[in-house]
Amino acid sequence: MTARDSTHESLARSLAPLALDGGDFSKFGGLSQLYVLEDIAQNYEQASSGGENSVKIHELFDIIVGAGTGSLVACLVGPLNLTPTDAISVYLRIHKAVFPSPDTNPPPSKEERALNLREILATVIEDCLGQEGLALNIKDLHYHHYTALTALPTVNLSSPVVFRTYDGRNGRVPAGTLLDILCATLSQPDFFPPISMGTPPEYFNSAMGIHLNPMDTVYAELCAQFSTSTLTAITSIGTGRPLPKALVVPTIGTRHTVFYDPFNSCHSTSQRFETRFSGHLNVYFRIDPDGYDPSAVSSPGTVTSHMRTFLSMQEHRLKLDQLVDTLEARNPNMAVSELISRPQIQSYPQSWIVTLLFP
């Protein structure tokens, strides 16, 4: 039976979802998450006596959800099948192509950045999936993994479009290549123009999709697609403590400014799920390098230095070690039906989210 023919309910093991917050791509948003995932993979290898740098993240987590730059991280360690160590190198290649040295004069226009982003993403996808990977529709990627990508149209900031390799709750499977959808998820409005997809064209821009916590999407997917399954643990990884900012959100024929406090948004979402999983030991792990401000990051070395310190701190080591132990044991610690039966928590709008579902 192929992945396309199977159902989500046929997953034999207890589920371990992973949620990846969005971040500011220009300030290396998502890079800190790759360092956390590298640490998890290396610890898992040591605990399971596996080969060096051989564990893939999609082998540890059944559902990977990313918002904004978290979507890029999710794709690198998901359908592109890279180890976290290799994904770090590829991430830096992508970033360097899109955001060259600050000394570049004149700086690239939004259109030039969009072109550079598309070219480097095409190269990466071709390197990982072959030339045929560039033309594959999202619904044709089922032989890699169950995959769903959601993106926010500029004309309706509250109604994301969901791109799936499987039939969703409404049975609709919107079309789009992995290349197009990745370009859309990364089209941060202060650096990129809106991305058009489909016929007739539908316009997308990440709008408030930076620094968002996609746990609400994890919850929605679990309730809709895995209602009879059990949970081992849900892991949620943040991107630091960004400063509040005013975002100019372009729509067709108009522009408006939204003041957005990304840290409070991510933190409040995390707190809601801390409450939801209270009483269940080692079911919800929130890992967030909140001791630094990503807006002050000037080079990848800044991120590397901070994460080296962060990952060596005792409180974080204890949490990460407990997470690895939990993933290795794979015990069913909670029924999804119990999660659904609890009182509904308030949901906040999410945008530019990539959800990767693995059988």
PDB file of C-alpha atoms in Angstrom, residues 72-232:
ATOM      1  CA  LEU A  72      11.782  26.486   5.188  1.00  0.00           C
ATOM      2  CA  VAL A  73      13.347  24.567   8.080  1.00  0.00           C
ATOM      3  CA  ALA A  74      10.500  22.030   7.919  1.00  0.00           C
ATOM      4  CA  CYS A  75      11.051  21.466   4.200  1.00  0.00           C
ATOM      5  CA  LEU A  76      14.837  21.143   4.543  1.00  0.00           C
ATOM      6  CA  VAL A  77      14.601  18.403   7.179  1.00  0.00           C
ATOM      7  CA  GLY A  78      11.375  16.927   5.750  1.00  0.00           C
ATOM      8  CA  PRO A  79      10.756  16.229   2.056  1.00  0.00           C
ATOM      9  CA  LEU A  80      14.236  17.439   1.043  1.00  0.00           C
ATOM     10  CA  ASN A  81      15.559  14.716   3.358  1.00  0.00           C
ATOM     11  CA  LEU A  82      18.540  16.601   4.829  1.00  0.00           C
ATOM     12  CA  THR A  83      20.127  15.966   8.198  1.00  0.00           C
ATOM     13  CA  PRO A  84      20.094  19.054  10.458  1.00  0.00           C
ATOM     14  CA  THR A  85      23.855  19.486   9.953  1.00  0.00           C
ATOM     15  CA  ASP A  86      23.491  19.470   6.169  1.00  0.00           C
ATOM     16  CA  ALA A  87      20.389  21.667   6.418  1.00  0.00           C
ATOM     17  CA  ILE A  88      22.397  24.348   8.260  1.00  0.00           C
ATOM     18  CA  SER A  89      24.830  24.565   5.337  1.00  0.00           C
ATOM     19  CA  VAL A  90      22.006  24.716   2.797  1.00  0.00           C
ATOM     20  CA  TYR A  91      20.134  27.341   4.844  1.00  0.00           C
ATOM     21  CA  LEU A  92      23.232  29.578   4.856  1.00  0.00           C
ATOM     22  CA  ARG A  93      23.558  29.145   1.070  1.00  0.00           C
ATOM     23  CA  ILE A  94      19.972  30.276   0.604  1.00  0.00           C
ATOM     24  CA  HIS A  95      20.343  33.233   2.952  1.00  0.00           C
ATOM     25  CA  LYS A  96      23.582  34.435   1.327  1.00  0.00           C
ATOM     26  CA  ALA A  97      21.968  34.338  -2.116  1.00  0.00           C
ATOM     27  CA  VAL A  98      18.939  36.351  -0.971  1.00  0.00           C
ATOM     28  CA  PHE A  99      20.567  38.727   1.530  1.00  0.00           C
ATOM     29  CA  PRO A 100      24.082  39.562   0.291  1.00  0.00           C
ATOM     30  CA  SER A 101      26.527  41.707   2.256  1.00  0.00           C
ATOM     31  CA  PRO A 102      25.050  44.913   3.759  1.00  0.00           C
ATOM     32  CA  ASP A 103      27.805  46.723   1.873  1.00  0.00           C
ATOM     33  CA  THR A 104      26.161  45.822  -1.450  1.00  0.00           C
ATOM     34  CA  ASN A 105      25.439  49.084  -3.234  1.00  0.00           C
ATOM     35  CA  PRO A 106      22.796  49.544  -4.385  1.00  0.00           C
ATOM     36  CA  PRO A 107      20.945  46.967  -2.261  1.00  0.00           C
ATOM     37  CA  PRO A 108      18.766  44.477  -4.147  1.00  0.00           C
ATOM     38  CA  SER A 109      15.212  45.528  -4.904  1.00  0.00           C
ATOM     39  CA  LYS A 110      12.280  43.423  -3.728  1.00  0.00           C
ATOM     40  CA  GLU A 111      11.928  42.013  -7.224  1.00  0.00           C
ATOM     41  CA  GLU A 112      15.636  41.116  -7.388  1.00  0.00           C
ATOM     42  CA  ARG A 113      15.440  39.399  -3.998  1.00  0.00           C
ATOM     43  CA  ALA A 114      12.413  37.421  -5.141  1.00  0.00           C
ATOM     44  CA  LEU A 115      14.281  36.293  -8.252  1.00  0.00           C
ATOM     45  CA  ASN A 116      17.366  35.350  -6.233  1.00  0.00           C
ATOM     46  CA  LEU A 117      15.199  33.423  -3.764  1.00  0.00           C
ATOM     47  CA  ARG A 118      13.504  31.478  -6.528  1.00  0.00           C
ATOM     48  CA  GLU A 119      16.793  30.635  -8.233  1.00  0.00           C
ATOM     49  CA  ILE A 120      18.539  29.357  -5.095  1.00  0.00           C
ATOM     50  CA  LEU A 121      15.478  27.394  -3.934  1.00  0.00           C
ATOM     51  CA  ALA A 122      15.251  25.793  -7.388  1.00  0.00           C
ATOM     52  CA  THR A 123      18.910  24.780  -7.130  1.00  0.00           C
ATOM     53  CA  VAL A 124      18.396  23.281  -3.665  1.00  0.00           C
ATOM     54  CA  ILE A 125      15.263  21.359  -4.676  1.00  0.00           C
ATOM     55  CA  GLU A 126      16.996  20.015  -7.789  1.00  0.00           C
ATOM     56  CA  ASP A 127      20.021  18.958  -5.722  1.00  0.00           C
ATOM     57  CA  CYS A 128      17.780  17.054  -3.299  1.00  0.00           C
ATOM     58  CA  LEU A 129      14.984  15.696  -5.518  1.00  0.00           C
ATOM     59  CA  GLY A 130      16.460  15.832  -9.000  1.00  0.00           C
ATOM     60  CA  GLN A 131      15.274  18.006 -11.877  1.00  0.00           C
ATOM     61  CA  GLU A 132      11.856  16.383 -11.778  1.00  0.00           C
ATOM     62  CA  GLY A 133      11.377  17.804  -8.291  1.00  0.00           C
ATOM     63  CA  LEU A 134      11.013  21.296  -9.745  1.00  0.00           C
ATOM     64  CA  ALA A 135       7.883  20.388 -11.689  1.00  0.00           C
ATOM     65  CA  LEU A 136       6.239  18.137  -9.126  1.00  0.00           C
ATOM     66  CA  ASN A 137       2.876  19.348  -7.953  1.00  0.00           C
ATOM     67  CA  ILE A 138       2.443  19.278  -4.190  1.00  0.00           C
ATOM     68  CA  LYS A 139      -0.125  16.500  -4.561  1.00  0.00           C
ATOM     69  CA  ASP A 140       2.508  14.390  -6.370  1.00  0.00           C
ATOM     70  CA  LEU A 141       4.915  14.423  -3.404  1.00  0.00           C
ATOM     71  CA  HIS A 142       2.999  11.687  -1.593  1.00  0.00           C
ATOM     72  CA  TYR A 143       5.724   9.127  -2.265  1.00  0.00           C
ATOM     73  CA  HIS A 144       8.039  11.192  -0.054  1.00  0.00           C
ATOM     74  CA  HIS A 145       5.712  12.012   2.843  1.00  0.00           C
ATOM     75  CA  TYR A 146       2.215  13.172   3.643  1.00  0.00           C
ATOM     76  CA  THR A 147       2.622  16.902   3.178  1.00  0.00           C
ATOM     77  CA  ALA A 148       0.388  19.934   3.598  1.00  0.00           C
ATOM     78  CA  LEU A 149       1.447  23.516   2.960  1.00  0.00           C
ATOM     79  CA  THR A 150      -0.713  26.496   3.897  1.00  0.00           C
ATOM     80  CA  ALA A 151      -0.282  30.045   2.649  1.00  0.00           C
ATOM     81  CA  LEU A 152      -2.163  33.298   3.197  1.00  0.00           C
ATOM     82  CA  PRO A 153      -3.717  35.168   0.239  1.00  0.00           C
ATOM     83  CA  THR A 154      -3.241  38.941   0.373  1.00  0.00           C
ATOM     84  CA  VAL A 155      -6.932  39.557  -0.238  1.00  0.00           C
ATOM     85  CA  ASN A 156      -8.006  37.612   2.853  1.00  0.00           C
ATOM     86  CA  LEU A 157      -5.612  37.663   5.803  1.00  0.00           C
ATOM     87  CA  SER A 158      -7.831  35.381   7.884  1.00  0.00           C
ATOM     88  CA  SER A 159      -8.323  32.533   5.403  1.00  0.00           C
ATOM     89  CA  PRO A 160      -5.147  30.567   4.587  1.00  0.00           C
ATOM     90  CA  VAL A 161      -4.981  28.283   1.575  1.00  0.00           C
ATOM     91  CA  VAL A 162      -3.918  24.738   2.459  1.00  0.00           C
ATOM     92  CA  PHE A 163      -1.813  22.780  -0.038  1.00  0.00           C
ATOM     93  CA  ARG A 164      -1.934  19.054   0.751  1.00  0.00           C
ATOM     94  CA  THR A 165      -0.683  15.813  -0.736  1.00  0.00           C
ATOM     95  CA  TYR A 166      -3.772  14.148   0.740  1.00  0.00           C
ATOM     96  CA  ASP A 167      -7.467  14.892   0.738  1.00  0.00           C
ATOM     97  CA  GLY A 168      -8.160  17.359   3.510  1.00  0.00           C
ATOM     98  CA  ARG A 169     -11.265  17.888   5.529  1.00  0.00           C
ATOM     99  CA  ASN A 170     -13.052  19.494   2.582  1.00  0.00           C
ATOM    100  CA  GLY A 171     -11.569  17.110   0.021  1.00  0.00           C
ATOM    101  CA  ARG A 172      -9.927  19.991  -1.889  1.00  0.00           C
ATOM    102  CA  VAL A 173      -6.291  19.686  -2.944  1.00  0.00           C
ATOM    103  CA  PRO A 174      -5.072  23.091  -4.259  1.00  0.00           C
ATOM    104  CA  ALA A 175      -2.323  22.884  -6.865  1.00  0.00           C
ATOM    105  CA  GLY A 176       1.176  24.303  -6.579  1.00  0.00           C
ATOM    106  CA  THR A 177       4.795  23.192  -6.828  1.00  0.00           C
ATOM    107  CA  LEU A 178       7.034  22.968  -3.786  1.00  0.00           C
ATOM    108  CA  LEU A 179       9.139  25.761  -5.328  1.00  0.00           C
ATOM    109  CA  ASP A 180       6.178  28.117  -5.755  1.00  0.00           C
ATOM    110  CA  ILE A 181       4.812  27.444  -2.294  1.00  0.00           C
ATOM    111  CA  LEU A 182       8.191  27.924  -0.595  1.00  0.00           C
ATOM    112  CA  CYS A 183       8.648  31.242  -2.381  1.00  0.00           C
ATOM    113  CA  ALA A 184       5.216  32.249  -1.127  1.00  0.00           C
ATOM    114  CA  THR A 185       5.846  31.264   2.486  1.00  0.00           C
ATOM    115  CA  LEU A 186       9.073  33.297   2.599  1.00  0.00           C
ATOM    116  CA  SER A 187       7.729  36.436   0.888  1.00  0.00           C
ATOM    117  CA  GLN A 188       8.139  38.698   3.914  1.00  0.00           C
ATOM    118  CA  PRO A 189       6.487  41.968   2.802  1.00  0.00           C
ATOM    119  CA  ASP A 190       9.313  44.318   3.780  1.00  0.00           C
ATOM    120  CA  PHE A 191      11.724  42.376   1.529  1.00  0.00           C
ATOM    121  CA  PHE A 192       9.656  40.666  -1.193  1.00  0.00           C
ATOM    122  CA  PRO A 193       6.714  41.526  -3.446  1.00  0.00           C
ATOM    123  CA  PRO A 194       3.528  39.414  -3.285  1.00  0.00           C
ATOM    124  CA  ILE A 195       3.827  36.037  -5.023  1.00  0.00           C
ATOM    125  CA  SER A 196       1.220  34.999  -7.589  1.00  0.00           C
ATOM    126  CA  MET A 197       0.209  31.372  -8.092  1.00  0.00           C
ATOM    127  CA  GLY A 198      -2.384  29.503 -10.134  1.00  0.00           C
ATOM    128  CA  THR A 199      -4.767  30.399 -12.945  1.00  0.00           C
ATOM    129  CA  PRO A 200      -6.430  32.792 -12.461  1.00  0.00           C
ATOM    130  CA  PRO A 201      -3.569  34.088 -10.284  1.00  0.00           C
ATOM    131  CA  GLU A 202      -3.956  34.220  -6.521  1.00  0.00           C
ATOM    132  CA  TYR A 203      -1.595  36.552  -4.692  1.00  0.00           C
ATOM    133  CA  PHE A 204       0.257  35.611  -1.526  1.00  0.00           C
ATOM    134  CA  ASN A 205       2.421  37.558   0.895  1.00  0.00           C
ATOM    135  CA  SER A 206       3.589  36.377   4.302  1.00  0.00           C
ATOM    136  CA  ALA A 207       2.153  39.540   5.895  1.00  0.00           C
ATOM    137  CA  MET A 208       2.172  38.778   9.633  1.00  0.00           C
ATOM    138  CA  GLY A 209       3.641  35.341   9.055  1.00  0.00           C
ATOM    139  CA  ILE A 210       6.961  36.169  10.731  1.00  0.00           C
ATOM    140  CA  HIS A 211       7.435  35.134  14.358  1.00  0.00           C
ATOM    141  CA  LEU A 212       4.288  33.069  14.692  1.00  0.00           C
ATOM    142  CA  ASN A 213       3.762  29.958  16.760  1.00  0.00           C
ATOM    143  CA  PRO A 214       1.959  27.327  14.635  1.00  0.00           C
ATOM    144  CA  MET A 215       0.694  25.168  17.505  1.00  0.00           C
ATOM    145  CA  ASP A 216      -2.919  25.959  16.604  1.00  0.00           C
ATOM    146  CA  THR A 217      -2.319  24.270  13.259  1.00  0.00           C
ATOM    147  CA  VAL A 218      -0.811  21.223  14.981  1.00  0.00           C
ATOM    148  CA  TYR A 219      -3.933  21.044  17.128  1.00  0.00           C
ATOM    149  CA  ALA A 220      -6.247  21.380  14.106  1.00  0.00           C
ATOM    150  CA  GLU A 221      -4.424  18.655  12.163  1.00  0.00           C
ATOM    151  CA  LEU A 222      -4.439  16.277  15.123  1.00  0.00           C
ATOM    152  CA  CYS A 223      -8.153  16.773  15.704  1.00  0.00           C
ATOM    153  CA  ALA A 224      -9.097  16.473  12.021  1.00  0.00           C
ATOM    154  CA  GLN A 225      -6.716  13.806  10.761  1.00  0.00           C
ATOM    155  CA  PHE A 226      -5.493  11.779  13.758  1.00  0.00           C
ATOM    156  CA  SER A 227      -8.443  11.735  16.145  1.00  0.00           C
ATOM    157  CA  THR A 228      -8.053   8.045  17.069  1.00  0.00           C
ATOM    158  CA  SER A 229      -4.270   8.135  17.504  1.00  0.00           C
ATOM    159  CA  THR A 230      -2.163   8.619  20.618  1.00  0.00           C
ATOM    160  CA  LEU A 231       0.506  11.208  21.396  1.00  0.00           C
ATOM    161  CA  THR A 232       4.023  10.606  22.635  1.00  0.00           C
TER     162      THR A 232
END
